Amino acid sequence: MSSAFGEMTVPFPRGQKGRRFGSSLLIFFLIAVLILGVAFGLSNWIALPAVWGWLAVAGGISILCGLFILLHRNRAAEETRLADQARLIAELERAKAQSDEARWRAEEASLAKSRFLAAMSHELRTPLNVILGFSEVLRSEIFGPHHVPAYKDYANDIHSSGTHLLELINEIVDLSRIEAGRHELREEAVSLVTIAEDCLRLLTLRAKSRNLTIEAKFEPSLPNLWADERAMRQVVLNLLNNAVKFTPPGGSVQIKIGWTATGGQYISVKDTGPGIPAEEIPLVLSSFGRGSLAEKSAVEGSGLGLPIVKGLTELHGGSFSLKSQVQVGTEAIVVLPAARIVTGE
């Protein structure tokens, strides 16, 4: 009896609610009939009208018991649902707290790294400039010729290595400032075409020494942009330098500047280099990231050029993207918004 009652008072699945409730009424009706039947039988009160009264009482008792069970089950089911809901909410809040803490720690670590690199780079630049100055004096023989010719060669090596190291440190400083949000733009009206032409002059001799063809396509009468000239020069120079660096001898590099569909301006630098696998593009755009083909080519590089381009472009409200096909080449595209266009000139 107690076990049967326990089964009937346990919350039932939603699909079985009607069937189980009907079964419970039937069971209680039969129990009520049995009890009343025994009572009336012992009292010898059985008569036809009494039977109808007996059945009515039994039916009423069974309905009351069934309603009690239904209310009990609904209350138990609701309590179970609320408990499950509370447990789920607690788990979600705990997971969110863990995620927030992990993100906060990652941001703090990234900020600390950027601050450390900026501080260390500053400390390295000062003595490095002294080394470059002394090596320039030695290789220029300002105080007289060297008695040993090899000294001049050594001075040239010191100066070229120091210059390369200074360029790397400057890139680290720039990237650190961008990541730390401390890179301030000094904006003025600038011409992307003029900047690109200046950068092309710097790289022409290097491209010729590698037997590379450089093609420039600039749309005519492009207006000036409101931008940081040094930043835009660094963007163009980094893109061209990368293209010249990774394009094999006999290849070609193309730079285009023109209008975008939304009224802004774009810079496109396309090469015929080894290309970048699609899955490695996020790596190449990360700090110090280098693709597998770049590693195999043994071409020197710090992996900072493209992240700096991306960071400087985004500081101007623009976007940077790469399109690449292995063994075909890569196209780097900088898009600057229409809001940067200088009007009324």
Short mmCIF file of C-alpha atoms in Angstrom, two decimals:
data_model
loop_
_atom_site.label_atom_id
_atom_site.label_comp_id
_atom_site.label_asym_id
_atom_site.label_seq_id
_atom_site.Cartn_x
_atom_site.Cartn_y
_atom_site.Cartn_z
CA MET A 1 0.00 0.00 0.00
CA SER A 2 2.70 2.45 0.99
CA SER A 3 4.87 1.52 -2.00
CA ALA A 4 1.93 1.89 -4.37
CA PHE A 5 1.11 5.28 -2.85
CA GLY A 6 4.77 6.32 -3.18
CA GLU A 7 4.79 5.44 -6.87
CA MET A 8 1.59 7.39 -7.43
CA THR A 9 2.92 10.49 -5.67
CA VAL A 10 6.23 10.61 -7.57
CA PRO A 11 6.29 13.30 -10.32
CA PHE A 12 5.54 11.64 -13.66
CA PRO A 13 6.80 12.50 -17.14
CA ARG A 14 4.79 15.09 -19.02
CA GLY A 15 3.62 12.65 -21.71
CA GLN A 16 2.23 10.21 -19.14
CA LYS A 17 0.32 12.75 -17.03
CA GLY A 18 -3.23 11.96 -18.24
CA ARG A 19 -2.76 8.19 -18.28
CA ARG A 20 -1.19 8.06 -14.83
CA PHE A 21 -3.84 10.36 -13.34
CA GLY A 22 -6.64 8.11 -14.67
CA SER A 23 -4.90 5.04 -13.28
CA SER A 24 -4.61 6.70 -9.87
CA LEU A 25 -8.34 7.52 -9.81
CA LEU A 26 -9.22 3.94 -10.74
CA ILE A 27 -7.00 2.51 -8.00
CA PHE A 28 -8.44 4.78 -5.33
CA PHE A 29 -11.96 4.14 -6.55
CA LEU A 30 -11.48 0.38 -6.19
CA ILE A 31 -9.93 0.81 -2.74
CA ALA A 32 -12.84 3.01 -1.64
CA VAL A 33 -15.38 0.50 -3.02
CA LEU A 34 -13.65 -2.35 -1.18
CA ILE A 35 -13.58 -0.50 2.14
CA LEU A 36 -17.18 0.68 1.91
CA GLY A 37 -18.33 -2.71 0.70
CA VAL A 38 -16.81 -4.45 3.69
CA ALA A 39 -18.33 -1.87 6.02
CA PHE A 40 -21.82 -2.17 4.54
CA GLY A 41 -21.57 -5.93 4.27
CA LEU A 42 -20.73 -6.33 7.93
CA SER A 43 -23.64 -4.08 8.90
CA ASN A 44 -26.15 -5.97 6.63
CA TRP A 45 -27.23 -2.60 5.16
CA ILE A 46 -26.92 -3.68 1.60
CA ALA A 47 -29.92 -2.61 -0.42
CA LEU A 48 -30.30 -1.20 -3.91
CA PRO A 49 -30.45 2.49 -2.88
CA ALA A 50 -27.60 1.91 -0.49
CA VAL A 51 -25.49 0.51 -3.31
CA TRP A 52 -25.92 3.71 -5.31
CA GLY A 53 -25.01 5.80 -2.30
CA TRP A 54 -22.08 3.55 -1.62
CA LEU A 55 -20.79 3.97 -5.19
CA ALA A 56 -21.28 7.77 -5.02
CA VAL A 57 -19.32 8.02 -1.79
CA ALA A 58 -16.58 5.80 -3.21
CA GLY A 59 -16.39 7.91 -6.36
CA GLY A 60 -16.17 11.12 -4.34
CA ILE A 61 -13.43 9.74 -2.17
CA SER A 62 -11.45 8.56 -5.18
CA ILE A 63 -11.79 11.95 -6.91
CA LEU A 64 -10.64 13.78 -3.78
CA CYS A 65 -7.66 11.44 -3.42
CA GLY A 66 -6.82 11.84 -7.10
CA LEU A 67 -6.94 15.62 -6.88
CA PHE A 68 -4.70 15.50 -3.83
CA ILE A 69 -2.19 13.37 -5.73
CA LEU A 70 -2.33 15.65 -8.77
CA LEU A 71 -1.67 18.74 -6.65
CA HIS A 72 1.15 16.98 -4.85
CA ARG A 73 2.74 15.88 -8.10
CA ASN A 74 2.43 19.30 -9.70
CA ARG A 75 4.02 20.91 -6.66
CA ALA A 76 6.84 18.36 -6.63
CA ALA A 77 7.40 18.77 -10.37
CA GLU A 78 7.49 22.56 -10.01
CA GLU A 79 9.98 22.30 -7.14
CA THR A 80 12.14 19.99 -9.24
CA ARG A 81 11.98 22.37 -12.21
CA LEU A 82 12.90 25.36 -10.06
CA ALA A 83 15.78 23.44 -8.49
CA ASP A 84 17.10 22.44 -11.93
CA GLN A 85 16.74 26.01 -13.13
CA ALA A 86 18.59 27.38 -10.11
CA ARG A 87 21.38 24.83 -10.58
CA LEU A 88 21.69 25.71 -14.27
CA ILE A 89 21.82 29.44 -13.50
CA ALA A 90 24.49 28.83 -10.86
CA GLU A 91 26.58 26.80 -13.32
CA LEU A 92 26.25 29.49 -16.00
CA GLU A 93 27.25 32.22 -13.55
CA ARG A 94 30.24 30.18 -12.40
CA ALA A 95 31.32 29.54 -16.00
CA LYS A 96 30.93 33.24 -16.84
CA ALA A 97 32.97 34.24 -13.80
CA GLN A 98 35.74 31.83 -14.82
CA SER A 99 35.66 33.13 -18.40
CA ASP A 100 35.79 36.75 -17.24
CA GLU A 101 38.71 36.01 -14.95
CA ALA A 102 40.62 34.20 -17.71
CA ARG A 103 40.01 37.08 -20.13
CA TRP A 104 41.09 39.62 -17.50
CA ARG A 105 44.28 37.67 -16.82
CA ALA A 106 45.03 37.43 -20.55
CA GLU A 107 44.50 41.16 -21.02
CA GLU A 108 46.69 41.95 -18.02
CA ALA A 109 49.42 39.64 -19.32
CA SER A 110 49.27 41.22 -22.78
CA LEU A 111 49.40 44.72 -21.31
CA ALA A 112 52.31 43.80 -19.05
CA LYS A 113 54.16 42.31 -22.02
CA SER A 114 53.62 45.45 -24.08
CA ARG A 115 54.81 47.69 -21.24
CA PHE A 116 57.87 45.52 -20.67
CA LEU A 117 58.81 45.53 -24.35
CA ALA A 118 58.33 49.28 -24.58
CA ALA A 119 60.51 49.90 -21.51
CA MET A 120 63.24 47.46 -22.55
CA SER A 121 63.28 48.77 -26.11
CA HIS A 122 63.77 52.30 -24.84
CA GLU A 123 66.67 51.17 -22.66
CA LEU A 124 68.28 49.36 -25.60
CA ARG A 125 67.95 52.20 -28.10
CA THR A 126 70.13 54.64 -26.17
CA PRO A 127 73.33 52.53 -26.08
CA LEU A 128 72.61 51.23 -29.57
CA ASN A 129 72.60 54.75 -30.99
CA VAL A 130 76.00 55.29 -29.35
CA ILE A 131 77.32 52.12 -31.02
CA LEU A 132 75.99 53.27 -34.38
CA GLY A 133 77.61 56.66 -33.92
CA PHE A 134 81.04 55.23 -33.10
CA SER A 135 80.85 52.67 -35.92
CA GLU A 136 79.95 55.47 -38.35
CA VAL A 137 83.04 57.39 -37.20
CA LEU A 138 85.25 54.33 -37.66
CA ARG A 139 84.00 53.35 -41.10
CA SER A 140 84.12 56.97 -42.34
CA GLU A 141 87.73 57.30 -41.07
CA ILE A 142 86.98 60.79 -39.79
CA PHE A 143 90.13 60.85 -37.63
CA GLY A 144 92.36 59.34 -40.30
CA PRO A 145 92.73 56.11 -42.28
CA HIS A 146 92.98 52.74 -40.59
CA HIS A 147 96.38 51.09 -40.67
CA VAL A 148 94.63 47.72 -40.93
CA PRO A 149 92.07 47.64 -43.79
CA ALA A 150 90.03 44.93 -42.07
CA TYR A 151 89.04 47.43 -39.37
CA LYS A 152 86.93 49.34 -41.87
CA ASP A 153 85.12 46.15 -42.87
CA TYR A 154 84.48 45.36 -39.22
CA ALA A 155 83.09 48.87 -38.69
CA ASN A 156 80.76 48.41 -41.68
CA ASP A 157 79.50 45.12 -40.24
CA ILE A 158 78.94 46.72 -36.83
CA HIS A 159 77.02 49.59 -38.39
CA SER A 160 74.81 47.42 -40.63
CA SER A 161 74.03 44.99 -37.81
CA GLY A 162 73.30 47.85 -35.42
CA THR A 163 71.01 49.50 -37.97
CA HIS A 164 69.08 46.26 -38.40
CA LEU A 165 68.76 45.86 -34.64
CA LEU A 166 67.59 49.47 -34.24
CA GLU A 167 64.91 48.94 -36.89
CA LEU A 168 63.72 45.85 -35.04
CA ILE A 169 63.61 47.72 -31.73
CA ASN A 170 61.67 50.56 -33.33
CA GLU A 171 59.13 48.05 -34.63
CA ILE A 172 58.78 46.53 -31.16
CA VAL A 173 58.26 49.98 -29.66
CA ASP A 174 55.63 50.86 -32.26
CA LEU A 175 53.75 47.59 -31.81
CA SER A 176 53.93 47.85 -28.02
CA ARG A 177 52.44 51.34 -28.10
CA ILE A 178 49.66 50.21 -30.42
CA GLU A 179 48.78 47.19 -28.28
CA ALA A 180 48.91 49.24 -25.10
CA GLY A 181 46.65 51.90 -26.63
CA ARG A 182 49.30 54.60 -26.22
CA HIS A 183 50.06 55.31 -29.87
CA GLU A 184 48.93 58.86 -30.61
CA LEU A 185 48.11 59.88 -34.16
CA ARG A 186 49.39 63.23 -35.40
CA GLU A 187 46.89 63.81 -38.14
CA GLU A 188 47.13 66.13 -41.09
CA ALA A 189 46.13 66.21 -44.75
CA VAL A 190 48.28 63.65 -46.57
CA SER A 191 48.39 62.16 -50.05
CA LEU A 192 48.62 58.38 -50.25
CA VAL A 193 50.00 58.62 -53.78
CA THR A 194 52.83 60.94 -52.70
CA ILE A 195 53.68 58.65 -49.78
CA ALA A 196 53.69 55.59 -52.06
CA GLU A 197 55.95 57.30 -54.60
CA ASP A 198 58.45 58.18 -51.85
CA CYS A 199 58.46 54.59 -50.59
CA LEU A 200 58.93 53.23 -54.13
CA ARG A 201 62.04 55.37 -54.56
CA LEU A 202 63.51 53.85 -51.39
CA LEU A 203 62.97 50.29 -52.62
CA THR A 204 63.73 50.65 -56.34
CA LEU A 205 67.41 49.76 -56.09
CA ARG A 206 66.70 46.78 -53.87
CA ALA A 207 64.04 45.51 -56.25
CA LYS A 208 66.36 45.88 -59.24
CA SER A 209 69.12 43.99 -57.44
CA ARG A 210 66.68 41.06 -57.10
CA ASN A 211 65.49 41.40 -60.71
CA LEU A 212 61.97 42.30 -59.59
CA THR A 213 59.47 44.35 -61.56
CA ILE A 214 57.48 46.95 -59.63
CA GLU A 215 54.29 48.30 -61.17
CA ALA A 216 52.37 51.27 -59.76
CA LYS A 217 48.73 51.99 -60.60
CA PHE A 218 47.30 55.12 -58.99
CA GLU A 219 43.86 56.48 -59.80
CA PRO A 220 44.11 60.13 -60.91
CA SER A 221 43.01 63.14 -58.89
CA LEU A 222 42.70 61.35 -55.56
CA PRO A 223 42.03 63.83 -52.73
CA ASN A 224 44.08 63.99 -49.56
CA LEU A 225 43.29 61.97 -46.47
CA TRP A 226 43.20 63.17 -42.87
CA ALA A 227 45.78 60.82 -41.36
CA ASP A 228 49.11 60.44 -39.59
CA GLU A 229 51.72 60.78 -42.34
CA ARG A 230 54.39 58.80 -40.49
CA ALA A 231 51.93 55.98 -39.81
CA MET A 232 50.76 55.84 -43.42
CA ARG A 233 54.34 55.89 -44.65
CA GLN A 234 55.14 52.99 -42.34
CA VAL A 235 52.10 51.08 -43.60
CA VAL A 236 53.08 51.45 -47.26
CA LEU A 237 56.76 50.82 -46.62
CA ASN A 238 56.09 47.67 -44.60
CA LEU A 239 53.79 46.25 -47.28
CA LEU A 240 56.24 46.99 -50.10
CA ASN A 241 59.19 45.75 -48.08
CA ASN A 242 57.40 42.46 -47.37
CA ALA A 243 56.49 42.02 -51.02
CA VAL A 244 60.04 42.68 -52.23
CA LYS A 245 61.52 40.50 -49.49
CA PHE A 246 59.44 37.38 -50.17
CA THR A 247 59.09 37.59 -53.95
CA PRO A 248 61.67 35.36 -55.69
CA PRO A 249 64.02 36.82 -58.33
CA GLY A 250 62.25 37.45 -61.61
CA GLY A 251 58.90 38.06 -59.93
CA SER A 252 56.76 41.16 -59.79
CA VAL A 253 55.22 43.51 -57.24
CA GLN A 254 52.22 45.72 -57.92
CA ILE A 255 50.91 48.60 -55.81
CA LYS A 256 47.52 50.19 -56.45
CA ILE A 257 45.78 53.13 -54.79
CA GLY A 258 42.23 54.12 -55.58
CA TRP A 259 38.63 54.62 -54.50
CA THR A 260 36.63 52.06 -52.56
CA ALA A 261 32.97 51.30 -53.25
CA THR A 262 31.99 53.18 -50.09
CA GLY A 263 33.86 56.39 -50.97
CA GLY A 264 37.06 55.72 -49.05
CA GLN A 265 40.52 54.94 -50.40
CA TYR A 266 42.45 51.69 -50.54
CA ILE A 267 46.06 50.58 -50.86
CA SER A 268 46.74 47.22 -52.49
CA VAL A 269 50.16 45.58 -52.66
CA LYS A 270 50.29 42.34 -54.64
CA ASP A 271 53.27 40.06 -55.17
CA THR A 272 54.14 36.79 -56.90
CA GLY A 273 55.75 35.26 -53.84
CA PRO A 274 55.23 31.81 -52.31
CA GLY A 275 51.86 32.75 -50.82
CA ILE A 276 50.39 31.98 -47.41
CA PRO A 277 48.19 28.97 -46.58
CA ALA A 278 44.70 30.14 -45.59
CA GLU A 279 44.92 28.56 -42.14
CA GLU A 280 48.16 30.48 -41.40
CA ILE A 281 46.84 33.98 -42.14
CA PRO A 282 45.75 34.58 -38.49
CA LEU A 283 49.26 33.50 -37.40
CA VAL A 284 50.92 35.88 -39.86
CA LEU A 285 48.81 38.76 -38.55
CA SER A 286 49.79 38.05 -34.93
CA SER A 287 52.82 39.52 -33.20
CA PHE A 288 56.07 37.75 -34.18
CA GLY A 289 54.06 35.33 -36.33
CA ARG A 290 55.66 33.85 -39.47
CA GLY A 291 54.14 31.43 -41.95
CA SER A 292 55.63 28.02 -42.68
CA LEU A 293 56.68 29.00 -46.21
CA ALA A 294 58.46 32.09 -44.88
CA GLU A 295 60.33 29.92 -42.39
CA LYS A 296 61.40 27.53 -45.16
CA SER A 297 62.58 30.38 -47.38
CA ALA A 298 65.10 31.43 -44.71
CA VAL A 299 64.22 35.08 -45.37
CA GLU A 300 64.99 37.23 -42.36
CA GLY A 301 62.05 38.85 -40.64
CA SER A 302 60.72 39.63 -37.19
CA GLY A 303 57.05 38.94 -37.87
CA LEU A 304 56.11 42.47 -36.77
CA GLY A 305 55.52 44.24 -40.08
CA LEU A 306 51.98 43.06 -40.80
CA PRO A 307 50.73 43.37 -37.18
CA ILE A 308 51.97 46.97 -37.20
CA VAL A 309 50.19 47.62 -40.52
CA LYS A 310 46.99 46.15 -39.09
CA GLY A 311 47.26 48.14 -35.86
CA LEU A 312 47.99 51.48 -37.55
CA THR A 313 45.20 50.94 -40.07
CA GLU A 314 42.67 50.17 -37.35
CA LEU A 315 43.76 53.27 -35.42
CA HIS A 316 42.62 55.23 -38.48
CA GLY A 317 39.26 53.45 -38.43
CA GLY A 318 40.19 51.30 -41.42
CA SER A 319 40.58 47.61 -42.08
CA PHE A 320 43.41 45.36 -43.23
CA SER A 321 43.10 42.01 -44.97
CA LEU A 322 45.21 39.44 -46.78
CA LYS A 323 44.30 37.42 -49.85
CA SER A 324 46.77 34.70 -50.66
CA GLN A 325 47.16 31.61 -52.78
CA VAL A 326 50.04 29.21 -52.28
CA GLN A 327 52.61 29.30 -55.12
CA VAL A 328 50.70 32.18 -56.75
CA GLY A 329 51.17 35.18 -54.48
CA THR A 330 49.69 37.43 -51.83
CA GLU A 331 47.67 40.64 -51.91
CA ALA A 332 47.60 42.93 -48.88
CA ILE A 333 44.73 45.42 -48.82
CA VAL A 334 44.38 48.48 -46.59
CA VAL A 335 40.99 50.21 -46.65
CA LEU A 336 40.54 53.67 -45.14
CA PRO A 337 37.02 55.00 -44.50
CA ALA A 338 35.28 57.79 -46.38
CA ALA A 339 35.29 59.86 -43.19
CA ARG A 340 39.05 60.32 -43.69
CA ILE A 341 38.66 62.06 -47.05
CA VAL A 342 39.58 65.75 -46.94
CA THR A 343 36.88 67.74 -48.71
CA GLY A 344 36.73 71.35 -49.85
CA GLU A 345 40.31 71.57 -51.08
#
